[in-house]
Coordinates of C-alpha atoms (C1' of nucleotides) in Angstrom, one line a residue:
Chain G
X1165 CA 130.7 102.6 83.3
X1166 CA 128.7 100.6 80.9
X1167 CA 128.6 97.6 82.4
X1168 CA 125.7 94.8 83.5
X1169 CA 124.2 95.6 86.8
X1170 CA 125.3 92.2 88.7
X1171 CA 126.4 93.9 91.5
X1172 CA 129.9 93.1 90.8
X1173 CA 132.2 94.9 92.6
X1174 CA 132.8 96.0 96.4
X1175 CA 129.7 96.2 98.0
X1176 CA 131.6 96.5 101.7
X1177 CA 128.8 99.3 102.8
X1178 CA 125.5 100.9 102.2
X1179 CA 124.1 97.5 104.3
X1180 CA 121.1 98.2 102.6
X1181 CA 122.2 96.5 99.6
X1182 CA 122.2 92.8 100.3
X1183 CA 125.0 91.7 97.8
X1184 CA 123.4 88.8 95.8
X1185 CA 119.8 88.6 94.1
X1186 CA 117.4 87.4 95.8
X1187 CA 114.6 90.0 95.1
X1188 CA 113.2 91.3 92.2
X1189 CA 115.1 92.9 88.9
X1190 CA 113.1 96.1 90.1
X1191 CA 114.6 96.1 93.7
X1192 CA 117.8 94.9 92.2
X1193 CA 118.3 98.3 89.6
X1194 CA 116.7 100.2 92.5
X1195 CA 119.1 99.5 95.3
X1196 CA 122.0 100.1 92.4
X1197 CA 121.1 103.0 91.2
X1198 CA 120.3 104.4 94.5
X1199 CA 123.6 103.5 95.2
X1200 CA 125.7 104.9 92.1
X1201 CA 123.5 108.4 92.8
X1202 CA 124.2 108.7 96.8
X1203 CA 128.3 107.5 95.7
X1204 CA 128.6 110.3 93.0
X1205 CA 128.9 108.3 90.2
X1206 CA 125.6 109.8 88.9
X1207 CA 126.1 113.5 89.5
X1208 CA 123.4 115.7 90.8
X1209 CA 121.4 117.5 87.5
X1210 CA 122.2 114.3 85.7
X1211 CA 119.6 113.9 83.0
X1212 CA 118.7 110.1 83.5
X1213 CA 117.1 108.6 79.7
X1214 CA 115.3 105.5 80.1
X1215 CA 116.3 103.6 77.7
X1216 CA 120.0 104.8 78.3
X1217 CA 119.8 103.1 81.9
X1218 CA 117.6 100.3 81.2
X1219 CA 120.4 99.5 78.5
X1220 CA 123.3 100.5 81.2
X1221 CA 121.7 97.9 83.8
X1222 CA 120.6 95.4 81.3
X1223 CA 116.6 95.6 82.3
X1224 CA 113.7 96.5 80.6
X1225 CA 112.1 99.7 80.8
X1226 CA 109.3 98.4 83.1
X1227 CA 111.3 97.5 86.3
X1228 CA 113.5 100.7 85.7
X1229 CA 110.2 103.0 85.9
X1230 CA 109.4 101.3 89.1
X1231 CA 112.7 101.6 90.7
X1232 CA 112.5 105.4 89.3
X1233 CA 109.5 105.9 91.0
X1234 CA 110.4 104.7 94.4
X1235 CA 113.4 106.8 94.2
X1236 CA 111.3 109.7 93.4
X1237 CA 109.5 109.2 96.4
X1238 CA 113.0 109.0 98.0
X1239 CA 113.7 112.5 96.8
X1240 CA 117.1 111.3 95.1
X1241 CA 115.5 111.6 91.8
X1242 CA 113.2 114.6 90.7
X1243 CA 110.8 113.8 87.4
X1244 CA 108.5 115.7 85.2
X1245 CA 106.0 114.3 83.7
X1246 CA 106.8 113.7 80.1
X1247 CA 109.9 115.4 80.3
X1248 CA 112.2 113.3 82.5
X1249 CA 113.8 112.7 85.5
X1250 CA 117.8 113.9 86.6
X1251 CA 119.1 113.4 90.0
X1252 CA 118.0 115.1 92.8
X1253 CA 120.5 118.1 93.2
X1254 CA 120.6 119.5 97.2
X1255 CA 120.8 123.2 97.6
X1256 CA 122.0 124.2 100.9
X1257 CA 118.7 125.1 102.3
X1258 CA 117.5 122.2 101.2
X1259 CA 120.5 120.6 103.7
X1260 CA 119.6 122.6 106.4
X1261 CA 115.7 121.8 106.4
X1262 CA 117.2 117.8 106.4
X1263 CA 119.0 119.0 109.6
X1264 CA 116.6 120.3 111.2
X1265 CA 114.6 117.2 110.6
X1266 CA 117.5 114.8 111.5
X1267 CA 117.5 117.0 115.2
X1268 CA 114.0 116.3 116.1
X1269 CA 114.2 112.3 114.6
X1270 CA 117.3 111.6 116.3
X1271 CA 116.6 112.9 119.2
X1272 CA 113.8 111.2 119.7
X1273 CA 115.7 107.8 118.5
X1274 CA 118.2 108.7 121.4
X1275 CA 115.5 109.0 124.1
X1276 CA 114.1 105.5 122.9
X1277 CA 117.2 104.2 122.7
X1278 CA 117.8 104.8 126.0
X1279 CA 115.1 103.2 127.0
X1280 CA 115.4 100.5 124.6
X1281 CA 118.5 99.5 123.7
X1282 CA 120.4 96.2 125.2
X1283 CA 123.0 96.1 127.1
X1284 CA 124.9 94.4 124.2
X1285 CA 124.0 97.3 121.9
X1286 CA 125.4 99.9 124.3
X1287 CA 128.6 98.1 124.5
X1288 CA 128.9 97.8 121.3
X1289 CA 128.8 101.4 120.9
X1290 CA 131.2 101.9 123.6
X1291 CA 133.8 99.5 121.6
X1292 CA 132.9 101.7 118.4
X1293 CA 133.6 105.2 120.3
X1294 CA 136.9 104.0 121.3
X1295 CA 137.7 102.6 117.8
X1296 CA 137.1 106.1 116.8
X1297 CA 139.3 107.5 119.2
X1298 CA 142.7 105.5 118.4
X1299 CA 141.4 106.6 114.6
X1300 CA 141.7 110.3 115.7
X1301 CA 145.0 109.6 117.3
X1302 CA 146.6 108.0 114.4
X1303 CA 145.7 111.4 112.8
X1304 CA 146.2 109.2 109.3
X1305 CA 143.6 110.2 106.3
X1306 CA 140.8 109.5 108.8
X1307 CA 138.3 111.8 106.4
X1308 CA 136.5 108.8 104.9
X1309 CA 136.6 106.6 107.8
X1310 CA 135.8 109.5 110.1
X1311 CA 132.9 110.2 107.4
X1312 CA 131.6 106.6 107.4
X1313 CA 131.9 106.4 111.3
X1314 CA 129.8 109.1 112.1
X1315 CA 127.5 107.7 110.1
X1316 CA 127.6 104.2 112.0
X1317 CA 127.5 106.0 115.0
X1318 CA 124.1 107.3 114.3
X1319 CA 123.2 104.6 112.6
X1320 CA 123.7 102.2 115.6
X1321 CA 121.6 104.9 117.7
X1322 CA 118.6 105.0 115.5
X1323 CA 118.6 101.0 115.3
X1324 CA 118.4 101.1 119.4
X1325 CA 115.1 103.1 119.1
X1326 CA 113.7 99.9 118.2
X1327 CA 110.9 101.7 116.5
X1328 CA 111.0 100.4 113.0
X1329 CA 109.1 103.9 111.7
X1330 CA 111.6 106.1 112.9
X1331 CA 114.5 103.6 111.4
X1332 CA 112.9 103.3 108.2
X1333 CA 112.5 107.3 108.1
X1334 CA 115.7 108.1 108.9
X1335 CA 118.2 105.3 107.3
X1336 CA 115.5 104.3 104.5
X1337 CA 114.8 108.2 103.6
X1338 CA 117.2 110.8 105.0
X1339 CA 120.7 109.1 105.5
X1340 CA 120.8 108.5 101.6
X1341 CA 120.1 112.3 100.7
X1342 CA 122.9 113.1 103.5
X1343 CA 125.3 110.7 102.1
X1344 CA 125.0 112.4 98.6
X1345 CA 125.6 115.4 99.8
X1346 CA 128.5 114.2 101.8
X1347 CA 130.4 112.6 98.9
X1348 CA 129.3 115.2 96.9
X1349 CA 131.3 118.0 98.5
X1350 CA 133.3 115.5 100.8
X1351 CA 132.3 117.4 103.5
X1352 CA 133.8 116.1 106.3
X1353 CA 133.6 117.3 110.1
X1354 CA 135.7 120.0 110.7
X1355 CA 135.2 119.3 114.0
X1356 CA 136.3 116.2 114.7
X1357 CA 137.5 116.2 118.2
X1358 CA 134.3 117.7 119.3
X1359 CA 132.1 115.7 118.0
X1360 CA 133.7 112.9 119.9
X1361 CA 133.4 114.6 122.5
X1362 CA 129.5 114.9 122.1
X1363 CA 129.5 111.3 121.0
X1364 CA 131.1 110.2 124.5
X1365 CA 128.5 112.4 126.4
X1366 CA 125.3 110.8 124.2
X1367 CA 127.1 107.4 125.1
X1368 CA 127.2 108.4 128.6
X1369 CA 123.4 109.2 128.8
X1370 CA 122.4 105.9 127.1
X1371 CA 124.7 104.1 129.6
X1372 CA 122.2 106.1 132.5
X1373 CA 119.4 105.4 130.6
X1374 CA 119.1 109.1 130.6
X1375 CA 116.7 109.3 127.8
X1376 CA 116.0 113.0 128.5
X1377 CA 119.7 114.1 128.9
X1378 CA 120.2 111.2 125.6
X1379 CA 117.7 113.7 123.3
X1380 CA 119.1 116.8 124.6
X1381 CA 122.7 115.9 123.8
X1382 CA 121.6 114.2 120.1
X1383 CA 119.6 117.4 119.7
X1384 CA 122.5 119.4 120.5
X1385 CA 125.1 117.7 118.3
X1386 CA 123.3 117.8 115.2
X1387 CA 122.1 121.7 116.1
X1388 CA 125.8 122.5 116.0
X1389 CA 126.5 120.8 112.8
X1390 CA 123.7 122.4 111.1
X1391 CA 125.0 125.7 112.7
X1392 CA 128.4 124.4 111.1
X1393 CA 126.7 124.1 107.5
X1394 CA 125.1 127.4 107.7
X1395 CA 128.1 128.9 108.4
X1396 CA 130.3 126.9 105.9
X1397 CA 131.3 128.4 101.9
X1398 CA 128.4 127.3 99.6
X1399 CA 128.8 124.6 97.3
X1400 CA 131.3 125.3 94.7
X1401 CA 133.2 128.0 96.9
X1402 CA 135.1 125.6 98.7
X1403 CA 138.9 125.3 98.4
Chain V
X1357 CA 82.3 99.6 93.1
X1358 CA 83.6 98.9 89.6
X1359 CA 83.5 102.0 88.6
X1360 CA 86.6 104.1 86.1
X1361 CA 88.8 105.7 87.9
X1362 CA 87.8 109.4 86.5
X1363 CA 87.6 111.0 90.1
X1364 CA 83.7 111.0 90.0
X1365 CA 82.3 111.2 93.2
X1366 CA 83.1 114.4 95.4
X1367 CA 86.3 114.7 96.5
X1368 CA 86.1 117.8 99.1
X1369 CA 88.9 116.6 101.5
X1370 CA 92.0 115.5 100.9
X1371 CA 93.8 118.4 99.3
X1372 CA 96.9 116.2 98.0
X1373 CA 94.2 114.8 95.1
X1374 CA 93.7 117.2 92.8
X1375 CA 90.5 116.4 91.1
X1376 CA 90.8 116.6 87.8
X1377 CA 93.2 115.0 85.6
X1378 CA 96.7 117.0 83.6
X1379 CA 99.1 114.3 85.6
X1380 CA 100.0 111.0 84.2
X1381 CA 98.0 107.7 84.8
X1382 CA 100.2 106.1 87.1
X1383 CA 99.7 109.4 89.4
X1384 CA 96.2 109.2 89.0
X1385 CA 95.6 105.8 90.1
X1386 CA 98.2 106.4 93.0
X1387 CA 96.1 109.4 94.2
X1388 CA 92.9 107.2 93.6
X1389 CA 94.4 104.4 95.2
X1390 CA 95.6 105.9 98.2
X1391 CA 92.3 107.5 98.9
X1392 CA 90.5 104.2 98.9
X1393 CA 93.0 102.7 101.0
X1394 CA 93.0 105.9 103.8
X1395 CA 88.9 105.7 103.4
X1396 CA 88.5 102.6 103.8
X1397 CA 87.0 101.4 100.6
X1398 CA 89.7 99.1 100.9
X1399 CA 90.2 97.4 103.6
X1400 CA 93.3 96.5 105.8
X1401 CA 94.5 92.7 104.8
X1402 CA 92.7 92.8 101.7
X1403 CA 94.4 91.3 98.7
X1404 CA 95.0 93.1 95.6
X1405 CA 95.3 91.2 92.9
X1406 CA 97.2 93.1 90.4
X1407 CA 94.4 92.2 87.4
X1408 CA 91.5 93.0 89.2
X1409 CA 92.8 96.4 90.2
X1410 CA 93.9 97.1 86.6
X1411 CA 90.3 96.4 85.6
X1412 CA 88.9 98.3 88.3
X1413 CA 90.1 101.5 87.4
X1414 CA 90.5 100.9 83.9
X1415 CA 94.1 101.4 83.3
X1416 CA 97.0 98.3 82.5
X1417 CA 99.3 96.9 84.9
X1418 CA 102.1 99.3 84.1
X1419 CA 101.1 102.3 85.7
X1420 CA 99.3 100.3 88.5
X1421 CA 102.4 98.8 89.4
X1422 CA 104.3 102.1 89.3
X1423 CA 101.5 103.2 91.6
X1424 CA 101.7 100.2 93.8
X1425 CA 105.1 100.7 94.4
X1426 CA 105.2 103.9 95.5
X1427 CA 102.5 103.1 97.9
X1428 CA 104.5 100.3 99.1
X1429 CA 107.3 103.0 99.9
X1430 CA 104.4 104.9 101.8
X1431 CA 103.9 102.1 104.3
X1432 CA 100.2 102.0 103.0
X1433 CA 100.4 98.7 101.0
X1434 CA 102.4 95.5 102.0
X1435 CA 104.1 93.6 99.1
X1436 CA 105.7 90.1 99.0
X1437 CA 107.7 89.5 95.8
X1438 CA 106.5 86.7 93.8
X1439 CA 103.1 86.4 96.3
X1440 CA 101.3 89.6 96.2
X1441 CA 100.1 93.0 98.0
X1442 CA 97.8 93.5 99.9
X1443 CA 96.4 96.5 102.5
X1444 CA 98.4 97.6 105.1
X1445 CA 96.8 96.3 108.5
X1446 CA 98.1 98.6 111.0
X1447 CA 98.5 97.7 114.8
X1448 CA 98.4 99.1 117.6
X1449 CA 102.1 99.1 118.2
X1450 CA 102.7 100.3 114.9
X1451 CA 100.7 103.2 115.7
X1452 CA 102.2 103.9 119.0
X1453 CA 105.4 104.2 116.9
X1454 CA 103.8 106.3 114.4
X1455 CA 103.0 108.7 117.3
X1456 CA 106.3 108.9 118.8
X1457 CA 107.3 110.0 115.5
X1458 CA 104.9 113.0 115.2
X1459 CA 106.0 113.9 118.7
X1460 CA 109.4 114.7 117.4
X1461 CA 108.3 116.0 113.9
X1462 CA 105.2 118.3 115.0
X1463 CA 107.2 119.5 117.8
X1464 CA 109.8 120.5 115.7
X1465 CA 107.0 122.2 113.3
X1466 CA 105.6 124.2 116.0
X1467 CA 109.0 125.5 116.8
X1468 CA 109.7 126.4 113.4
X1469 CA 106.2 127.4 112.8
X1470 CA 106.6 130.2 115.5
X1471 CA 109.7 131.8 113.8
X1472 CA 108.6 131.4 110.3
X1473 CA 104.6 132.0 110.0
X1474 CA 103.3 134.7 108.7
X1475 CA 101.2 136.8 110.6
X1476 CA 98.0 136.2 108.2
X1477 CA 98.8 132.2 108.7
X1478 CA 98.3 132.8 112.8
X1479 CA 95.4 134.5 112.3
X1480 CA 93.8 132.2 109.9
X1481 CA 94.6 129.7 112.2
X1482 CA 93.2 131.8 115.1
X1483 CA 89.8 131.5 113.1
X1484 CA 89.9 128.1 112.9
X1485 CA 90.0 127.8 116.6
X1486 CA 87.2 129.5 117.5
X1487 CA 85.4 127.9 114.6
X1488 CA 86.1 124.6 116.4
X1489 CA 85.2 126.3 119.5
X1490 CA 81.4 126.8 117.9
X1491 CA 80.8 123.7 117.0
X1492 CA 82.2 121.7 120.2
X1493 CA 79.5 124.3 121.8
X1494 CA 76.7 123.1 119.1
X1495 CA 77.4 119.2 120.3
X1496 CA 76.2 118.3 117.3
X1497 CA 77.2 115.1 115.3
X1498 CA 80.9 116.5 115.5
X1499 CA 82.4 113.1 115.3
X1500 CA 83.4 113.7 112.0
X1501 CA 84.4 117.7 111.5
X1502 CA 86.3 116.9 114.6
X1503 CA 88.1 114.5 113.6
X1504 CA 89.2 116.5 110.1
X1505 CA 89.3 119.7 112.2
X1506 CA 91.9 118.3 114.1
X1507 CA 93.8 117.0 111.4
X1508 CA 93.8 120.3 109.6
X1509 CA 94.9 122.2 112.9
X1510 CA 97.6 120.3 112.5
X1511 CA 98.1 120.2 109.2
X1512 CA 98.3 124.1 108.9
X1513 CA 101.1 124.3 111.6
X1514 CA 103.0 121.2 109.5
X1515 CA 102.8 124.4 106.4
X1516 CA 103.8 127.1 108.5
X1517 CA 107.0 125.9 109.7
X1518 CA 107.7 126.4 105.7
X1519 CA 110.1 123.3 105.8
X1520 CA 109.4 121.1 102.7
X1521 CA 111.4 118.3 103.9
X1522 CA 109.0 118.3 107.2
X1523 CA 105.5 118.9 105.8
X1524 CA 106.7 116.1 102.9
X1525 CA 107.5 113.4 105.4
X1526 CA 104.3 114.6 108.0
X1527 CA 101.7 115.4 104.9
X1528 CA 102.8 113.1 102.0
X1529 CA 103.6 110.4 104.5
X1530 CA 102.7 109.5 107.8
X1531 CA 99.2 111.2 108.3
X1532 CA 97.5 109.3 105.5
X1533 CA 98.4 106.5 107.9
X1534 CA 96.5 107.9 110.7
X1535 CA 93.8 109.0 108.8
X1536 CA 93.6 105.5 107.9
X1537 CA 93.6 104.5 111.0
X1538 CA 90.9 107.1 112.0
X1539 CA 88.4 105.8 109.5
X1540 CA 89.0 102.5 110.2
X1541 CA 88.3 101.8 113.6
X1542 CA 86.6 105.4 114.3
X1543 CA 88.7 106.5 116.5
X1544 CA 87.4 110.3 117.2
X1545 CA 89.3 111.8 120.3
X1546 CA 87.5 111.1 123.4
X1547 CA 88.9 114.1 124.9
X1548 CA 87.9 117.2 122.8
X1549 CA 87.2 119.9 125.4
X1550 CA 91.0 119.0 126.6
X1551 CA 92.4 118.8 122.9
X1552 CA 90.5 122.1 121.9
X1553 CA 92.2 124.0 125.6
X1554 CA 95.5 122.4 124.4
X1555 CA 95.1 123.6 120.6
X1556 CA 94.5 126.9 122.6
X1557 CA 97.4 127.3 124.6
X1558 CA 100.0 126.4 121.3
X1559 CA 98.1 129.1 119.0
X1560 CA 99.1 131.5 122.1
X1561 CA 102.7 130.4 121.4
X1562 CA 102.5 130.8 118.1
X1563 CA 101.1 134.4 118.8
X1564 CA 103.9 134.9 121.2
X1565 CA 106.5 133.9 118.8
X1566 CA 108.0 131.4 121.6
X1567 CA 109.7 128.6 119.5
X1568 CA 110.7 126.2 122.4
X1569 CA 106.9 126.6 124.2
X1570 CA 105.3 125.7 121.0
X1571 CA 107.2 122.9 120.6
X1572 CA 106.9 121.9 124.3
X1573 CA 103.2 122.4 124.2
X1574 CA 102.8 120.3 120.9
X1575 CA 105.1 117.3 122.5
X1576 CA 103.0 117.0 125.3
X1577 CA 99.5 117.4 122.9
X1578 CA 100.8 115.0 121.4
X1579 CA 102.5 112.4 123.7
X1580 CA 99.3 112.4 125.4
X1581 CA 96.8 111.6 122.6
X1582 CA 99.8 108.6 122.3
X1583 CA 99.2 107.8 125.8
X1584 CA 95.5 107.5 124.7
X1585 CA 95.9 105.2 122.0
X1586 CA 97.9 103.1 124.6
X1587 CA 95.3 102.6 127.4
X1588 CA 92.9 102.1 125.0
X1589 CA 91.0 98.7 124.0
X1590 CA 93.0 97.1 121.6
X1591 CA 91.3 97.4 118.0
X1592 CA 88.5 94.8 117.8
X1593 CA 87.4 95.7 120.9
X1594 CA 85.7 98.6 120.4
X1595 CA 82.0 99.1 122.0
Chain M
dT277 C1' 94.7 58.4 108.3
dT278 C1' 98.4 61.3 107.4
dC279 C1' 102.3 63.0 105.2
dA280 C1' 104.9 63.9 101.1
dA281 C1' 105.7 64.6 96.3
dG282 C1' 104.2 66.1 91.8
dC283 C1' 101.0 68.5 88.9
dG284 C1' 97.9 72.3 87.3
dG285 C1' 96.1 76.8 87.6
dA286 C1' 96.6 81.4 88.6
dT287 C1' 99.2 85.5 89.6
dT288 C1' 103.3 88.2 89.4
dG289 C1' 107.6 89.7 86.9
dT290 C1' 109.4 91.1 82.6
dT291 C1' 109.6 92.3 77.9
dG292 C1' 109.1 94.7 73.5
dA293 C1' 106.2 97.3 70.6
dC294 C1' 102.8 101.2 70.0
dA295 C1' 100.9 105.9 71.0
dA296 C1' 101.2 110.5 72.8
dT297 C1' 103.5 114.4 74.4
dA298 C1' 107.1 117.9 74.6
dA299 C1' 111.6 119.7 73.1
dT300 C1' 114.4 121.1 69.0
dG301 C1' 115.6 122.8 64.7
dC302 C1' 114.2 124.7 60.4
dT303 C1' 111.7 127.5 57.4
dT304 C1' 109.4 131.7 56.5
dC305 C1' 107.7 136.2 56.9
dA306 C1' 107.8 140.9 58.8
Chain H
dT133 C1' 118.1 140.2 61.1
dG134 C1' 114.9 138.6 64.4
dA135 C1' 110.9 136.2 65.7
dA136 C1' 107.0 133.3 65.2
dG137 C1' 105.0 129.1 63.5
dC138 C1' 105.4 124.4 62.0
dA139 C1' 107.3 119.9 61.2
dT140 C1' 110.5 116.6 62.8
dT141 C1' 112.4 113.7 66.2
dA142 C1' 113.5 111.8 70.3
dT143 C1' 111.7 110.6 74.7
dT144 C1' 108.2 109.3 77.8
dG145 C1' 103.6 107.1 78.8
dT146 C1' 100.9 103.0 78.0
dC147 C1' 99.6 98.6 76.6
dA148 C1' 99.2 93.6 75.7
dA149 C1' 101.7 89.3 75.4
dC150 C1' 105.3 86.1 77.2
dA151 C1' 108.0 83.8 81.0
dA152 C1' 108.8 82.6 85.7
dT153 C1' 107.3 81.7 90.2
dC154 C1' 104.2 80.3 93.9
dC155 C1' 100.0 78.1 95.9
dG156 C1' 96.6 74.6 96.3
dC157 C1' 95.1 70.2 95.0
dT158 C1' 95.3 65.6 93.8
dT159 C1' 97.4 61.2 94.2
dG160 C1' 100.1 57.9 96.0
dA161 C1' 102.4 55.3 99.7
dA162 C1' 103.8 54.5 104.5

DNA sequence: TTCAAGCGGATTGTTGACAATAATGCTTCA
DNA sequence: TGAAGCATTATTGTCAACAATCCGCTTGAA
C-alpha cells in the first residue's frame, strides 16, 4: 500500500494509462491516482493529506497539487480551500444526472459513428459482440468481464464518432466517474441478455449506416439502464 | 497590460468570476486567466512563458501552474511537456465538433428544462425574449448584446434543467470555447430575426411542458447555427 | 554551400522551506 | 456541568532556488 509509484504492477486496462514514463512526474501521479480512486483502492470520503500521498507516490508536493487539481476538474476529487481534498463520493442522483448525460453523448457518438466509422471498426465490433455472446453462454463468473465489456463496447462506439470533443468528454471525463461507481458497488447488469440484445440492434444500425435508428437505439439502452438504477436498492442496501 | 492581477477593471459579464477575492491564488489567476484567454487579451497561438505570466499577474509559478493545468484540462490552453503552452487556436473543424456536442447536450437541457423549471425561471426567461425582441426592433449596434443575449438564452435553459453534471460540462466547459471563438473572429449570428423566431418557438415548449419538442426544437436551433459555421468562410477570410 | 554535431542559453520540471489559515483540544468562567 | 474563548498544532497555500530538458546557434567538415 505504501509503495513507490513506478507503475509496477498489472496495468492490463484503463488504456489511458500508457505503462512506462514518458511524461511528466505530474501526469505520471495523476494517471495513478486517478487510477487507485476509479479501482477502489482509495475509497470515496477518503481524506487525501498531501504530504501523506506525495510520500506514498514518492513526489513532491508540487506535481501532486497539479495532478490534484486536474482531478478536481475531473470531479473524482472534491477540495476546499484550506481544508482539503477526499475523493469524490457519487450519490445516486448524482449517477442518474451522469446517465442522463451519457444518453444524449452517446447517442450522438452513435449517429456519428455511423456515419463515420470504417468498415474495419464495425467489424471489429461485430467480432467483440460475438465474443460476448459465447461469454454469456459459458455462464462462468462473467460479472467482471461482462462489466469491462460493456465498457469496451461503448468505448469502441464513442471512438467511431471520430470527434475527438465528444471522446475526450466522455472516456476523459465521465467513463472514470462510472467506473468508480461501478467497482464501488460492483454493480453489474442485471440484465445481461438484454443488453446484448440492444447491443446487436445498435450494431445492426451502424452496419446500415442508420445513424438516426444508431442514436435512437444508444439512447434507448442507456435510458433503460438509468431506469434500472432508479429503480435499484441505494448504496449500502444491497445484499 | 502589466498590470496585478487584482480584478481591476469591470468585470460585468462572465458570472463564473467572482470579483473580488476569498478564493485561493491559484483560483484567482485561473479565473483571470481564462478571461483573458475567452476575451481575447490573449491571443490563440500565443506562447506563454511560464515567467512572464508569473510576473504579469504577480503571483509565483506554483499557483500559475496549478492554474495552467487546469486550463489545459479545459481545452483552452495547449501544453507540450518539456516545450511549453501556449493559446488554444481553435479551428474550424474543431468547432464543428464543439457544436455537435451542444446539439446533444442542449437538447438534452431543454428536455430536462421543460420538466424541471420552475414556473418563475419560464417567465424570467419569457422577459428576456421580448427584451431581445426590443432591441432587434431598435437595430441598433446589437452586435454585441446579441451575441451575449444569445449566450445567456442559453445559458439559463443549461440552469433550468437543474442537472449539475450538464450545466458543469456546457457552462464550466465548452461555452468559454465558443465565446472564445465569438470574440475572436466576431462571429455575431448573421441570422437573428430567424434565431430570435426559433428562441420563440422552444420558450413555447418550455411553457407547454413538452420535453421531447423542446429538445427537438433546440437540436435543430442548434444543428443549424452548425450548419452556419460550416458554409461559412473559413477563419481568416472574413470581410 | 550544406549538413551534422556540439555547445550555450533559456525555459520548464521539481524540490524543500516558509507563511497563513482552519481545525482541535484545553482552559476558564458562568 | 456546559459553553465560550484562546492557544496550539497540523495542514494547506505560496515562494524562491535547484536540476533537467529542449531549442537555436555556432563551428566544422564533406
Amino acid at each position: 500500500m505504501s509503495d513507490p509509484l513506478e507503475k509496477d504492477p498489472q496495468s492490463e486496462l484503463s488504456p489511458d494509462i500508457t505503462g512506462t514514463d514518458g511524461r511528466t512526474l505530474a501526469d505520471r501521479v495523476f494517471a495513478r491516482l486517478q487510477d487507485d480512486i476509479v479501482r477502489g483502492e482509495l475509497l470515496p470520503g477518503t481524506k487525501l493529506g498531501e504530504t501523506e500521498l506525495a510520500t506514498r507516490y514518492g513526489v513532491s508536493r508540487g506535481p501532486l497539487r497539479e495532478a490534484i487539481r486536474r482531478l478536481e476538474s475531473r470531479k473524482l476529487l472534491e477540495r476546499v480551500p484550506h481544508v482539503g481534498t477526499r475523493v469524490a463520493s457519487l450519490t445516486l442522483p448524482d449517477l442518474v444526472e451522469i446517465y442522463h448525460v451519457r444518453e444524449a453523448l452517446e447517442g450522438m457518438a452513435a449517429r456519428l459513428a455511423a456515419q463515420h466509422m470504417t468498415d474495419e471498426e464495425i467489424s471489429g465490433l461485430v467480432a467483440l459482440l460475438s465474443q460476448h455472446e459465447q461469454q454469456q453462454d459459458l455462464k462462468e463468473d462473467t460479472a467482471y468481464f461482462q462489466r469491462e465489456g460493456d465498457l469496451d463496447f461503448h468505448y469502441r462506439i464513442i471512438q467511431g464518432s471520430h470527434n475527438d470533443t465528444l471522446i475526450q468528454m466522455l472516456i476523459g471525463g465521465l467513463y472514470h466517474l462510472v467506473r468508480m461507481y461501478r467497482y464501488q458497488f460492483s454493480t453489474v447488469a442485471n440484465r445481461p441478455q438484454r443488453a446484448l440484445q440492444e447491443h446487436r440492434r445498435i450494431i445492426e444500425a451502424l452496419e446500415a449506416r442508420d445513424g438516426e435508428m444508431a442514436e435512437l437505439l444508444m439512447r434507448r439502452h442507456i435510458s433503460r439502464a438509468r431506469e434500472n438504477i432508479e429503480r435499484s436498492t441505494p448504496p449500502g442496501e444491497n445484499p
